[in-house]
Each structure stands twice: as C-alpha cells, then as structure tokens.
mmCIF file of C-alpha atoms and ligand atoms in Angstrom:
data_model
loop_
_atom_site.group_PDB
_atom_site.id
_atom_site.type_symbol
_atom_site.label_atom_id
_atom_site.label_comp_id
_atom_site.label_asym_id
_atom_site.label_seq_id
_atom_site.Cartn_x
_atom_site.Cartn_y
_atom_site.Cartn_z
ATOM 1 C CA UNK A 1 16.195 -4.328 -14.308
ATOM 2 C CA UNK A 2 17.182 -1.693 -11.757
ATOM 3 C CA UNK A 3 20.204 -0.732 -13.203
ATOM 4 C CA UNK A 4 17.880 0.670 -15.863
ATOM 5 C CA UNK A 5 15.519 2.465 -13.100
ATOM 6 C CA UNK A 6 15.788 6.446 -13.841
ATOM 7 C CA UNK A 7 16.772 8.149 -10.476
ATOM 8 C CA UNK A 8 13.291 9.550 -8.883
ATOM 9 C CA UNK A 9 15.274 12.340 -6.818
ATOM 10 C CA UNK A 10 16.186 13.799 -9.829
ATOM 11 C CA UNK A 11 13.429 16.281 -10.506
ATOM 12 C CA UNK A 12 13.470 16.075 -14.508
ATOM 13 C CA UNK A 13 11.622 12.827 -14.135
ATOM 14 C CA UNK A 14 8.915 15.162 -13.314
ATOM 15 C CA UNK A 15 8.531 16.460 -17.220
ATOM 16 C CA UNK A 16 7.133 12.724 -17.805
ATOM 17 C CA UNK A 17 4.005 13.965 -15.887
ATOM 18 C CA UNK A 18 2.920 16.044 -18.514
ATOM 19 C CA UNK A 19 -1.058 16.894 -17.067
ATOM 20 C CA UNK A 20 0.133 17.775 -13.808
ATOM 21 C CA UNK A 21 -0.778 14.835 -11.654
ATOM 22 C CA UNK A 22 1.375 15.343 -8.963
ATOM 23 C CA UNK A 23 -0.521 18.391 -8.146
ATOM 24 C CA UNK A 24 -3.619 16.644 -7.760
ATOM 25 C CA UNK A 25 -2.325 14.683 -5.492
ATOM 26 C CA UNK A 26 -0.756 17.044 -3.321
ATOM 27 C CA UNK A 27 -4.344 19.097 -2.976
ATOM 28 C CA UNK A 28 -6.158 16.140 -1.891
ATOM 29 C CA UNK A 29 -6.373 17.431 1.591
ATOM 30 C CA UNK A 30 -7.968 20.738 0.552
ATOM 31 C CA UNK A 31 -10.129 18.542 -2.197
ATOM 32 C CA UNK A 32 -11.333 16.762 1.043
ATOM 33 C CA UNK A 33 -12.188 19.732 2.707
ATOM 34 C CA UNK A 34 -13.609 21.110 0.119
ATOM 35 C CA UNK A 35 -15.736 18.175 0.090
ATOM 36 C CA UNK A 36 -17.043 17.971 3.241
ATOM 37 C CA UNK A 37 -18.324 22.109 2.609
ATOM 38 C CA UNK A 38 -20.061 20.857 -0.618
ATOM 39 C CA UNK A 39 -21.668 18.313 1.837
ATOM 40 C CA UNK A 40 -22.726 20.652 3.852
ATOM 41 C CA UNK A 41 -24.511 23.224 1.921
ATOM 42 C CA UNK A 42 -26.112 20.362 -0.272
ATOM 43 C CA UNK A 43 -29.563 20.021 -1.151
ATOM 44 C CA UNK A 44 -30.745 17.247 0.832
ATOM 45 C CA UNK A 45 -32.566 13.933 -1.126
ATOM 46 C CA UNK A 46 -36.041 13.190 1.272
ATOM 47 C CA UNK A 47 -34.246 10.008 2.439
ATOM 48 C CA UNK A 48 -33.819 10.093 6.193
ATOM 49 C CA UNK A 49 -36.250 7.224 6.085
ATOM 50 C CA UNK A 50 -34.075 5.226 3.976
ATOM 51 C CA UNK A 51 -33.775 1.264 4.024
ATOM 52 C CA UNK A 52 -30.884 0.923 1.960
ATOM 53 C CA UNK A 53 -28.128 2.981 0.135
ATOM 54 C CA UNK A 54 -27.106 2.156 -3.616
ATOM 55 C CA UNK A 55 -23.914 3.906 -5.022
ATOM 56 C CA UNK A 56 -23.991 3.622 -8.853
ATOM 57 C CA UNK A 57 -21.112 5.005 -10.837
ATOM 58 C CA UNK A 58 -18.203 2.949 -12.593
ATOM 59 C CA UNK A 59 -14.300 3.155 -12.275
ATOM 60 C CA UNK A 60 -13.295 6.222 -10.134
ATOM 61 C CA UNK A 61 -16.603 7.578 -9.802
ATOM 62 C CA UNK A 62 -17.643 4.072 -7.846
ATOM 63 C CA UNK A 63 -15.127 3.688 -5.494
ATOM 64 C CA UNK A 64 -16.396 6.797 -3.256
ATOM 65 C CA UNK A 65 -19.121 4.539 -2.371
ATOM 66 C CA UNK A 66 -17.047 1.103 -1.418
ATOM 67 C CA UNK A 67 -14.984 3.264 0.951
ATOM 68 C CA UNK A 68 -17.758 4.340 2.202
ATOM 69 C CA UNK A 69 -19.742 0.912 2.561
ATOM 70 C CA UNK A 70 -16.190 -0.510 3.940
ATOM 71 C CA UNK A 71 -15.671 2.664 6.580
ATOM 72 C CA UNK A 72 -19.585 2.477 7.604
ATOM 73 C CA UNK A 73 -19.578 -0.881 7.778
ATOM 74 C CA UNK A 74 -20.533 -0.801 11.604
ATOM 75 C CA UNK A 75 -21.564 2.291 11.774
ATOM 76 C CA UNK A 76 -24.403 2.539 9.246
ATOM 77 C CA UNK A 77 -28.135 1.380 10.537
ATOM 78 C CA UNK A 78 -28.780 0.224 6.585
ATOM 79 C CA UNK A 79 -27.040 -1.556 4.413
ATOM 80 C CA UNK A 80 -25.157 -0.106 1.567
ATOM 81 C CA UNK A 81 -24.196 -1.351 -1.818
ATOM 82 C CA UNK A 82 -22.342 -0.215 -4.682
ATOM 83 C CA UNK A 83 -23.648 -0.608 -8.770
ATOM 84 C CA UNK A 84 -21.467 -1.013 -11.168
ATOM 85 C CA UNK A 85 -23.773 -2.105 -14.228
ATOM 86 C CA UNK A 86 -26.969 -0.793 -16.419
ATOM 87 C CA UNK A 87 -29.476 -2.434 -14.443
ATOM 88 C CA UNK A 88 -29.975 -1.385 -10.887
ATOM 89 C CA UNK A 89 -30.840 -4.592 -8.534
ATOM 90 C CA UNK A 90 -34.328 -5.678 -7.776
ATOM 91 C CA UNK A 91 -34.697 -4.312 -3.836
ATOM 92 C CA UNK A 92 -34.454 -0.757 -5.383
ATOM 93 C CA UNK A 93 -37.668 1.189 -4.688
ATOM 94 C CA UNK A 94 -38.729 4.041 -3.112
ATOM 95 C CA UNK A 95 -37.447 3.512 0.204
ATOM 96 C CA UNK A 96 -34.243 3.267 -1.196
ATOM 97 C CA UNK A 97 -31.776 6.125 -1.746
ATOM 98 C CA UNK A 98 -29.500 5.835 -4.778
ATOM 99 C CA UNK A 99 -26.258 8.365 -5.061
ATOM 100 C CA UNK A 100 -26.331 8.283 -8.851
ATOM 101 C CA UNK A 101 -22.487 9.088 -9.484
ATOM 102 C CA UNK A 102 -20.025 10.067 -12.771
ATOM 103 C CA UNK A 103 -17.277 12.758 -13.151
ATOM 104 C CA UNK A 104 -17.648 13.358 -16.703
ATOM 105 C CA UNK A 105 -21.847 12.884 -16.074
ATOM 106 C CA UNK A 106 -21.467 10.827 -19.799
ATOM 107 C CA UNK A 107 -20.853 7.020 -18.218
ATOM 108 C CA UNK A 108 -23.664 4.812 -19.984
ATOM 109 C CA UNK A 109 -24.102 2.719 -17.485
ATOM 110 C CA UNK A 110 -24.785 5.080 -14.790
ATOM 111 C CA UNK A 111 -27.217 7.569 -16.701
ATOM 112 C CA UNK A 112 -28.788 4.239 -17.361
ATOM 113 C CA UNK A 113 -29.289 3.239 -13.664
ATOM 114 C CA UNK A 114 -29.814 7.144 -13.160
ATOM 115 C CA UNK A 115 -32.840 6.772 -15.440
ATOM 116 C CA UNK A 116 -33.638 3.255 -13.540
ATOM 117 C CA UNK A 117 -33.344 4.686 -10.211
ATOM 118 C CA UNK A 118 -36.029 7.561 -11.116
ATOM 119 C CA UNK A 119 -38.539 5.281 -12.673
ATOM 120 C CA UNK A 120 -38.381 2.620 -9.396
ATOM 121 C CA UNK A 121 -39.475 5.902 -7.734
ATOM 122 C CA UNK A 122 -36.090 6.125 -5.683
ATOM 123 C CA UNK A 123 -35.088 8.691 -3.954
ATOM 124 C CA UNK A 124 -31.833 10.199 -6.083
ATOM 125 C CA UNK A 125 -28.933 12.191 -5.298
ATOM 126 C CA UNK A 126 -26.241 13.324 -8.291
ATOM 127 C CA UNK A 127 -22.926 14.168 -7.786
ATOM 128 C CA UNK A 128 -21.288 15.400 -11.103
ATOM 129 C CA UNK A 129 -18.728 17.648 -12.616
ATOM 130 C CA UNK A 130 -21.378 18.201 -15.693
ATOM 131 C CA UNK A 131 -22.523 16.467 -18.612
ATOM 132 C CA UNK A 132 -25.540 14.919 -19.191
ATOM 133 C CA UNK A 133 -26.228 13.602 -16.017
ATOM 134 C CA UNK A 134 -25.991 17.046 -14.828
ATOM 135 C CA UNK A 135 -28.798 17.803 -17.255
ATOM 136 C CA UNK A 136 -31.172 15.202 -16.487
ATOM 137 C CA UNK A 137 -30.842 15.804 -12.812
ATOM 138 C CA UNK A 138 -31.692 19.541 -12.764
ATOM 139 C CA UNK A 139 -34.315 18.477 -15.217
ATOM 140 C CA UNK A 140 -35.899 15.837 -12.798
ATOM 141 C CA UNK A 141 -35.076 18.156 -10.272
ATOM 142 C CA UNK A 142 -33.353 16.036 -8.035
ATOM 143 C CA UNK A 143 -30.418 17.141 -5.509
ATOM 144 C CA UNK A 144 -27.300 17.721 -7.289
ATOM 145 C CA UNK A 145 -23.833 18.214 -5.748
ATOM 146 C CA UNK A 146 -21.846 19.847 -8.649
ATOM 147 C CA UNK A 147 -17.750 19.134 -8.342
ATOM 148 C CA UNK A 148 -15.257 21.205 -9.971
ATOM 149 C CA UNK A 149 -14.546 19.822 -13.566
ATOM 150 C CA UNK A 150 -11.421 18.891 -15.928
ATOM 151 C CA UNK A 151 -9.316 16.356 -13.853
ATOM 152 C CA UNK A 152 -9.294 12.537 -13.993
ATOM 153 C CA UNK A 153 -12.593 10.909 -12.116
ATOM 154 C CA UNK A 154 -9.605 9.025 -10.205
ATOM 155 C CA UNK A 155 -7.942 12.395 -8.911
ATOM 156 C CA UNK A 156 -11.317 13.716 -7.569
ATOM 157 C CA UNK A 157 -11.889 11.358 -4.674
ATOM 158 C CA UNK A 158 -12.309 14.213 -2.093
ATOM 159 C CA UNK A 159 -14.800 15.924 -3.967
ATOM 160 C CA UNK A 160 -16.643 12.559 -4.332
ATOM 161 C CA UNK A 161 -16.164 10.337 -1.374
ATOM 162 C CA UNK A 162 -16.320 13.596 1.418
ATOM 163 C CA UNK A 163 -19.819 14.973 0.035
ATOM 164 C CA UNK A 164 -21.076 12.052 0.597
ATOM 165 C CA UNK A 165 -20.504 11.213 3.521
ATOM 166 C CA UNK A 166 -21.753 14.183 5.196
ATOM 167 C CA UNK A 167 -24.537 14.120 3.183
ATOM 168 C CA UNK A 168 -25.816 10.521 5.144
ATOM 169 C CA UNK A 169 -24.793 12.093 8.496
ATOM 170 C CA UNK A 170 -26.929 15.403 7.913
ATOM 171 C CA UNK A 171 -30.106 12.673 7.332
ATOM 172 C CA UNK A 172 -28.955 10.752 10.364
ATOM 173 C CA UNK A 173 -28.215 8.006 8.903
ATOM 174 C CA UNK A 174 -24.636 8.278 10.599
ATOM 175 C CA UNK A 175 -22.855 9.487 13.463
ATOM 176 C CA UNK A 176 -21.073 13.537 12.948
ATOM 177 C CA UNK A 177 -17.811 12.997 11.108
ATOM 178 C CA UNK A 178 -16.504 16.442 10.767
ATOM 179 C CA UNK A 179 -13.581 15.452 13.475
ATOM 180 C CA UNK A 180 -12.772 12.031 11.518
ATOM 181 C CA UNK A 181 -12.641 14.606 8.837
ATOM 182 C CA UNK A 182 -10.581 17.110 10.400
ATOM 183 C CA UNK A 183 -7.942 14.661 11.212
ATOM 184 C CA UNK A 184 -7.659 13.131 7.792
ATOM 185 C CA UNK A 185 -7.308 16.571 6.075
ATOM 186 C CA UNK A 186 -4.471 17.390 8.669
ATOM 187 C CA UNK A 187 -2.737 13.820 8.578
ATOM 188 C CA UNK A 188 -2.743 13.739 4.519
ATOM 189 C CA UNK A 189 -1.417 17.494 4.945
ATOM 190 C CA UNK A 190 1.790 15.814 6.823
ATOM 191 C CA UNK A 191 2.163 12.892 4.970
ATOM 192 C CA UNK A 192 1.621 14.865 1.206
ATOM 193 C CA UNK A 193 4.869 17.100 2.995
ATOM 194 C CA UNK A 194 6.769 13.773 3.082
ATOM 195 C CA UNK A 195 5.500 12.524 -0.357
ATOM 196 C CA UNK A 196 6.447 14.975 -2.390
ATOM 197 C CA UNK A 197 8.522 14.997 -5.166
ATOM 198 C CA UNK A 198 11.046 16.961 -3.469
ATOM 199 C CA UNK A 199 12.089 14.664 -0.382
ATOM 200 C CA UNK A 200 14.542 12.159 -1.291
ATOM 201 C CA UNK A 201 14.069 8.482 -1.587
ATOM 202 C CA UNK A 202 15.477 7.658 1.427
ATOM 203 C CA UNK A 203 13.094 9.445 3.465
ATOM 204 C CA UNK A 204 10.342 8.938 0.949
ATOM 205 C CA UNK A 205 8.469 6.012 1.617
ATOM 206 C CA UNK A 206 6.400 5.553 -1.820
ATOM 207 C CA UNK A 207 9.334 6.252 -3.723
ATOM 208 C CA UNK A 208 11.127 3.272 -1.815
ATOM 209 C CA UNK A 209 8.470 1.201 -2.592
ATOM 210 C CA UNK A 210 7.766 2.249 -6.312
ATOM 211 C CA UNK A 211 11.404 0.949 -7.016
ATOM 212 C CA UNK A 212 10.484 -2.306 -5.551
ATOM 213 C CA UNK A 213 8.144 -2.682 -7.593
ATOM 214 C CA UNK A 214 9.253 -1.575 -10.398
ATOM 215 C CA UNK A 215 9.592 -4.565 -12.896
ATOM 216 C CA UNK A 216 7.496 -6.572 -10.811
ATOM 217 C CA UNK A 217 3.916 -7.857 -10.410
ATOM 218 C CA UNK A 218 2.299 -6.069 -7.741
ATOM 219 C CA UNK A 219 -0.244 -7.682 -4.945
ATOM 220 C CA UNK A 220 -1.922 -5.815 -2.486
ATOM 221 C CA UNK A 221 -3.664 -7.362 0.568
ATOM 222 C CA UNK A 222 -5.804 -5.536 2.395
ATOM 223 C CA UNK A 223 -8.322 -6.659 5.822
ATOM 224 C CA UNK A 224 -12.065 -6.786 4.989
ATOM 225 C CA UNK A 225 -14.541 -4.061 5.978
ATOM 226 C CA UNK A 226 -11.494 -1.823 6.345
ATOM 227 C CA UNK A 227 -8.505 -1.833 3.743
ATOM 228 C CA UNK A 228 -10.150 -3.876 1.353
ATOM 229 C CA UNK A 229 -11.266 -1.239 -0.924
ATOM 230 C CA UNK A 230 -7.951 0.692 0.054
ATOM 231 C CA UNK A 231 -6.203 -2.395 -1.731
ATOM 232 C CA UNK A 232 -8.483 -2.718 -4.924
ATOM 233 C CA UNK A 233 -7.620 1.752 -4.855
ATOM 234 C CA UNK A 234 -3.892 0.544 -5.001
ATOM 235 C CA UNK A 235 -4.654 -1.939 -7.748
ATOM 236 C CA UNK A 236 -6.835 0.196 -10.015
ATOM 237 C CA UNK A 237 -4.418 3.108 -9.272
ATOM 238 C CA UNK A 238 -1.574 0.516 -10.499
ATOM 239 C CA UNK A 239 -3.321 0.148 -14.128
ATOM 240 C CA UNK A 240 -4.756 3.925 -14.875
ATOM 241 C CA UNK A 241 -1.459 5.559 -13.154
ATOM 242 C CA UNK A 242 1.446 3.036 -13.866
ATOM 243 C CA UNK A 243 0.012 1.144 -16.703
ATOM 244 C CA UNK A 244 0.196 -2.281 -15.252
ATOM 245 C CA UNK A 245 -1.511 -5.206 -14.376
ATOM 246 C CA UNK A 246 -1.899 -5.808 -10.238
ATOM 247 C CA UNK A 247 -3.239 -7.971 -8.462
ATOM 248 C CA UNK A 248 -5.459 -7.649 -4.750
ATOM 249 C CA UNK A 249 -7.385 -9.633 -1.968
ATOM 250 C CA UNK A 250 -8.221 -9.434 1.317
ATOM 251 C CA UNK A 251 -7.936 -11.045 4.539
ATOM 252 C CA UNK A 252 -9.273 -13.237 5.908
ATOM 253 C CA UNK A 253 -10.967 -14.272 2.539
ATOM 254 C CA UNK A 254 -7.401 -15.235 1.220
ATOM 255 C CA UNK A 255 -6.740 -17.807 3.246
ATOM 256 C CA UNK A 256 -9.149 -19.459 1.893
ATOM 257 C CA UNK A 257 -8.007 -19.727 -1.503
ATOM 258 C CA UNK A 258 -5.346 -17.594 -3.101
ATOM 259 C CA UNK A 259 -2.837 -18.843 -0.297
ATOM 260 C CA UNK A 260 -2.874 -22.048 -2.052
ATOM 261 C CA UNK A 261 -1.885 -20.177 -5.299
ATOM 262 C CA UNK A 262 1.522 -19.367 -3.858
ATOM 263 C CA UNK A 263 1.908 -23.404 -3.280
ATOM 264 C CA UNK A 264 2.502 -24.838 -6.777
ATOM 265 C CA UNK A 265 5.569 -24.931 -8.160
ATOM 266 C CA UNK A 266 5.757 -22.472 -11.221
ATOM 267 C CA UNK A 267 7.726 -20.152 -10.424
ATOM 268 C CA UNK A 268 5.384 -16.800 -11.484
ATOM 269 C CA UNK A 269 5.249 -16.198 -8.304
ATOM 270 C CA UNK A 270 9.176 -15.031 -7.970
ATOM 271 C CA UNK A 271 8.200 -12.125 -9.736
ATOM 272 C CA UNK A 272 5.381 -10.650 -7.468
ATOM 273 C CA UNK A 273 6.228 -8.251 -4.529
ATOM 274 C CA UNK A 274 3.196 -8.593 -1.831
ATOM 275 C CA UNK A 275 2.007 -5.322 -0.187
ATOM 276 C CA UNK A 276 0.153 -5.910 3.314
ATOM 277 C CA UNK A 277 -1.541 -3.120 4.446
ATOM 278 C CA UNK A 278 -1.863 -3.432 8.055
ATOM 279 C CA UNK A 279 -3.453 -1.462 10.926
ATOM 280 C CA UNK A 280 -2.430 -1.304 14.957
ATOM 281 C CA UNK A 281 -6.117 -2.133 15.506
ATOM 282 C CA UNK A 282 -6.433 -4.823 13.658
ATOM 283 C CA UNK A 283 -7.884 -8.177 15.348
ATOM 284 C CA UNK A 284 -5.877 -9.999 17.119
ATOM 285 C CA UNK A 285 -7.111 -12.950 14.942
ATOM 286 C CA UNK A 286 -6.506 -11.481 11.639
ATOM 287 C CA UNK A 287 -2.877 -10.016 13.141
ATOM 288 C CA UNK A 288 -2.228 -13.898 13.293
ATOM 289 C CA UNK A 289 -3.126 -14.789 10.189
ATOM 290 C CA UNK A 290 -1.428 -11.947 8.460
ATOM 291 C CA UNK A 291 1.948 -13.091 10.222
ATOM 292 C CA UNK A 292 1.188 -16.800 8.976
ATOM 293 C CA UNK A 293 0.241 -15.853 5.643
ATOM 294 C CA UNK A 294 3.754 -13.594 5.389
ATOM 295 C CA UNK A 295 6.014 -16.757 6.509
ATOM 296 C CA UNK A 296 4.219 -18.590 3.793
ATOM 297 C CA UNK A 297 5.059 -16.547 1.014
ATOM 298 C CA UNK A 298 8.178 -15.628 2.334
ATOM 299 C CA UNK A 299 10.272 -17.972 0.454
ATOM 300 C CA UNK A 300 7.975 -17.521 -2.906
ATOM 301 C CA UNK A 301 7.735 -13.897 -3.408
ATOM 302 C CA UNK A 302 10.108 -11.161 -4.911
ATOM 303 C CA UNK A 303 9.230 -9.751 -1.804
ATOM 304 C CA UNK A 304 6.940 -8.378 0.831
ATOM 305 C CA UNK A 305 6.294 -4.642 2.274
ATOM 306 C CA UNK A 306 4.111 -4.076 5.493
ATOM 307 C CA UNK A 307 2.689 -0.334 4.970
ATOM 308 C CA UNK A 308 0.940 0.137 8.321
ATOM 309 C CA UNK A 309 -2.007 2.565 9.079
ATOM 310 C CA UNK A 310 -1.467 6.393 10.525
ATOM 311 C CA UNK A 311 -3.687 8.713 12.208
ATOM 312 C CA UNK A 312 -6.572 7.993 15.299
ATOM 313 C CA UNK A 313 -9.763 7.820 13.274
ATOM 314 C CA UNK A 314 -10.864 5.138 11.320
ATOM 315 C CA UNK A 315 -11.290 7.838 8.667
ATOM 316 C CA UNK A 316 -7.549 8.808 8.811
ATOM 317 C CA UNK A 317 -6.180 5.579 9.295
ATOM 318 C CA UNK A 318 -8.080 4.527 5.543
ATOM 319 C CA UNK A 319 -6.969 7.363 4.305
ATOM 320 C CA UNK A 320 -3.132 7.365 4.838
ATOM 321 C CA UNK A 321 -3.241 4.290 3.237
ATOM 322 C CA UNK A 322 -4.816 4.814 0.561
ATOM 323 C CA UNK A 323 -2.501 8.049 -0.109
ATOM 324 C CA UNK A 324 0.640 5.822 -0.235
ATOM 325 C CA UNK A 325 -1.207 3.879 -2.806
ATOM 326 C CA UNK A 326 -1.818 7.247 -4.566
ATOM 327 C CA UNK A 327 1.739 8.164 -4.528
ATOM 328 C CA UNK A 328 3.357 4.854 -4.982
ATOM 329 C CA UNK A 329 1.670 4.296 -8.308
ATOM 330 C CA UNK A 330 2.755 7.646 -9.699
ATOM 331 C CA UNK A 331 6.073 7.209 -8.414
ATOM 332 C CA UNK A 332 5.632 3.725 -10.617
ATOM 333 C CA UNK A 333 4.843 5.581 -13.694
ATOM 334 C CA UNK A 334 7.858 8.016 -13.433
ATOM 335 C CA UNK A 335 9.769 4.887 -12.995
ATOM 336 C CA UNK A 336 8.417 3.289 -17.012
ATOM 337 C CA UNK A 337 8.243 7.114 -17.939
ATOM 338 C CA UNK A 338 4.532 6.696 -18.904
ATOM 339 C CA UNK A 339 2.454 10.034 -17.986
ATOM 340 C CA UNK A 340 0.324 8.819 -14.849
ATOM 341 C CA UNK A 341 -2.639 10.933 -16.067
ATOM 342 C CA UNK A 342 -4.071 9.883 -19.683
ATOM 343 C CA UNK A 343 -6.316 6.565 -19.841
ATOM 344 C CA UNK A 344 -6.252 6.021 -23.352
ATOM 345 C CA UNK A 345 -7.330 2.580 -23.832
ATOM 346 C CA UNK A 346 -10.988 4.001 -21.598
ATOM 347 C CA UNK A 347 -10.811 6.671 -24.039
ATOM 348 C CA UNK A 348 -10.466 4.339 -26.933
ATOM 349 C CA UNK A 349 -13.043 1.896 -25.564
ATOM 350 C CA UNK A 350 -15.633 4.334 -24.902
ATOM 351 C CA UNK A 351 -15.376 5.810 -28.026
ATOM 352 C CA UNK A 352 -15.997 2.348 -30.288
ATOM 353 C CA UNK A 353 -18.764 1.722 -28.133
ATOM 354 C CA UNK A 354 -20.320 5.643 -29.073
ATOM 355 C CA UNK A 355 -20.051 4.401 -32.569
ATOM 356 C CA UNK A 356 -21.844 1.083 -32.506
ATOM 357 C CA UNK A 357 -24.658 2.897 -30.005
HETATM 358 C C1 F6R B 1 -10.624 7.190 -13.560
HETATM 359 C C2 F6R B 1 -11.206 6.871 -14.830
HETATM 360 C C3 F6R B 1 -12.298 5.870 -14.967
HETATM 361 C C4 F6R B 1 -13.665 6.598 -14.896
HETATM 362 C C5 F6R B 1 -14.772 5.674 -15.400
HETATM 363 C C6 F6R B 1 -16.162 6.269 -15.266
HETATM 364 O O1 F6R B 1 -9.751 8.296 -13.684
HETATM 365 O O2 F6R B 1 -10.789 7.460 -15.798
HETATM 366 O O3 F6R B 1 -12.225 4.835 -14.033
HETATM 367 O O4 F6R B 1 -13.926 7.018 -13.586
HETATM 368 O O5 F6R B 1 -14.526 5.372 -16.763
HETATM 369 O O6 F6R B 1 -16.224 7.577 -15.772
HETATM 370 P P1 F6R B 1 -16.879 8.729 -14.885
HETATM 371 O O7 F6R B 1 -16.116 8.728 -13.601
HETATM 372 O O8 F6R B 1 -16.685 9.969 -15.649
HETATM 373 O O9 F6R B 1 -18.321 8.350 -14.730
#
C-alpha cells in the first residue's frame, strides 16, 4: 500500500481539504482562549449549590463534557455525567445543573433533554452557535453562552470545552484554572508550529504517524480518568476526519478483556497499528501494565506507537494529546484524499430522520 501513499510534504495535497480544516486546527489555541473569555463574562446558572453536573449534547458537542468529567475527576466535589440520549436520567432535579449542549442548536436529542431538563426544574446552562436551542433558551431565559457559528461541532472544542470549565470554577465548584489554561494555549501554540502543514515529515510527528496508519486499522489506548476520552477523541476524529473505522479502550479496563482479543489465532489483528498514549505521571502500576500489555501484542500487531504527554498541567498534558489526535487524523484523510471536513452520512442520516418526524 505505501507505494501508493501521496507525499504529505508536498503542499498540493492541501487542495483535498477543500473547507479549510487545517485552519481550524491551527486556531485552536486562540479558540481556547477565546473560550475561557466567553467563560468569564457568562451569565451564571444559580447552581453553586449543585449536587451533580449532567452534560447533554451528542457527537462533538458531548465530548466537552467527558474531558471535563475525565480532567475533574479528582478535582470536582460532585459527580459529573455526560447524556447522550432523549431522556435525561432519573437523579435529575433541581439540585442538579445540566449544560444543555449542540453546535448547530438543531440535535433532537438534546433539545429533547433541553426541554426535560427545564420541566425536572433543573438548573440549565446553553452553550450554542444558534438554532433552536438558542431560541428556546433566551425564551426560558436561561444562561446562554453563544459560540461563533459555521464550522464543524468537532472543530469547536475550545469554544465548548473552555467555557465550561470556567463556568464551574466561577460557582466554586472547582479550583481557578486560568494557569492550567494559560499553559495549554501556549503549549498547543508550540506544538500547532510543529504540526503544520509546512514542516516536513521527518520532523512532523502526526504526519509520521498518519503514514503508519495509513491502510491500517487504527487502536488507540488511552489510561482511565485521564486519556480515556483523549483516545475515544482520536477514534471519533478517525471516522468524521479520515473516514474510517477505529477502534479504542483504556487501561486498566483492557486487561481485562480486549487483551485476550489479540490471543486467537485469526490473523485480523496483523492489520491493526496500536497507539498508547502515555503520560510521565502515570502510576507506577498502570506504567507496568502498559509495558506488559505492549510485549503482548508485540508479535500480533502491524505495529505499536507510544505518543507520550507534554506540558506541566494536567490540562496541557490532555491537551497535547489530544492535538496529535487532531492532526494525525487529518493528516489520514490527505493520505485517502477524502476532505477531512464534510460528514455526509450525519448529514444524510439526520435528514431521513426530519422526514419520518
Ligand atoms: C462533529 C459532528 C457531529 C455533531 C453531532 C451533534 O463535527 O458533526 O458529531 O457534533 O451530530 O450535532 P451538534 O453538535 O450540532 O449538536
């Protein structure tokens, strides 16, 4: 297959990205900080009494709210959860505050638990680029953080993810980020310098690794309560960016039952290149099992790549590898020649549902 690969350091793959993803890529360091400012000067939901925190939103609008469960996870005096579905779970009430979420403000499933949320007597905060959840926020007049519109829900993370989490530390539900901030927005700064399109392959990490990839199946394994949702970004950035399937999980879960897929004897598994995202400060205990895990699969897989952490904070340390998830998968889609930016089978889908409504 790779003497078929087109050659990523020649810029004229570029005209393959026809709605400009690359560039929205590249700004999501200001995104973030423009996120944390929308934070800040956001109306506040009455919620510093708060029991518990429900996210609801689907696809890219959701997983604002997993990082943030997974980077609070021992930082946060109440538990949060993310809702993907219609129907909001039954603990919901008024001591609970719900971040009702969408891009587009048109996902069915979250004006529904938008409409749920408001009838359990939650407290409700909106975050939306417009549409009709826009509407039926200003019209219950509940706090609503307004984004900038007309890019992919997936490209928006700073404007979703950073607003949010300022907005729990202004009702003290967290400890001051705006450091942990600070230091992401200048890491991703460095590391978008080394990312981009311009810097050749062989000084361009997520280039390297897109051309591993490339014809392969990929896996991504990340560490519970911190990289896990990093590794389900990399996946879901895999289908809506490169247009393939991909597979995650997370340590130490793993061991406890996809390890043993890698045992049989079809051999599937040639054909899947393992990505382990790893961290200087992970447990000792988990440190072991990753190295265990890798001689394991050694001999099975295509191959395995270690993409370790950057950065001090826990914040920045997510983050940078999340961005080489980012910029891997687009460096993927170059690689097929597919445009990283359209979703058309979403499209599709939530159009033949509009018609059977
Ligand atoms: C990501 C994407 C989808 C949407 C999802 C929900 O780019 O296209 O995952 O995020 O279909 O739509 P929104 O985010 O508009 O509520």
């Amino acid at each position: 297959m790779s003497s078929e690969m087109v050659d990523l350091d020649d810029l004229e793959v570029l005209d393959v990205d026809r709605s400009g993803m690359v560039q929205l890529l590249l700004d999501f360091p200001e995104q973030m900080q423009a996120g944390e400012r929308l934070g800040q000067s956001a109306e506040l939901p009455m919620a510093a009494n708060a029991r518990a925190i429900v996210v609801a939103g689907l696809g890219g609008s959701a997983i604002g709210g997993d990082l943030l469960r997974s980077y609070l996870s021992q930082d946060c005096r109440v538990p949060i959860c993310v809702n993907r579905h219609y129907i909001l779970p039954a603990f919901v009430g008024p001591e609970t505050l719900v971040c009702v979420i969408s891009y587009s403000g048109n996902t069915e499933e979250t004006l529904s638990a938008f409409a749920e949320a408001r009838s359990r007597g939650a407290k409700v905060l909106a975050i939306t680029g417009g549409g009709q959840l826009a509407e039926m926020a200003t019209q219950a007049r509940v706090p609503l953080i307004t984004v900038p519109g007309g890019m992919p829900p997936r490209a928006t993370l700073g404007y979703l993810f950073t607003p949010l989490l300022v907005v729990l530390t202004r009702l003290g539900l967290v400890p001051d980020q705006h450091e942990a901030i600070a230091e992401t927005v200048e890491l991703l700064r460095e590391l978008a310098a080394q990312y981009r399109p311009g810097v050749e392959s062989f000084r361009n990490p997520p280039k390297e690794l897109a051309r591993r990839l490339y014809g392969r199946w990929p896996a991504v394994y990340g560490v519970q309560d911190f990289s896990d949702v990093v590794a389900y970004r990399w996946r879901t950035q895999f289908n809506e960016n490169s247009k393939v399937l991909a597979a995650h999980h997370v340590f130490p879960e793993l061991n406890h039952n996809e390890v043993v897929g890698w045992s049989g004897s079809n051999s599937l598994s040639n054909d899947v290149w393992v990505v382990m995202l790893r961290d200087h400060q992970e447990m000792d205990r988990i440190a072991q099992r990753i190295e265990i895990t890798k001689s394991l699969l050694q001999e099975k897989a295509a191959g395995i790549t270690e993409v370790w952490a950057q950065g001090r904070s826990r914040l920045a340390r997510t983050f940078s590898l999340l961005y080489m998830g980012d910029f891997t998968s687009y460096y993927l889609a170059l690689l097929y020649g597919v445009d990283p930016s359209p979703v058309r089978v979403i499209d599709l889908l939530k159009e033949r549902l509009a018609t059977t409504a």
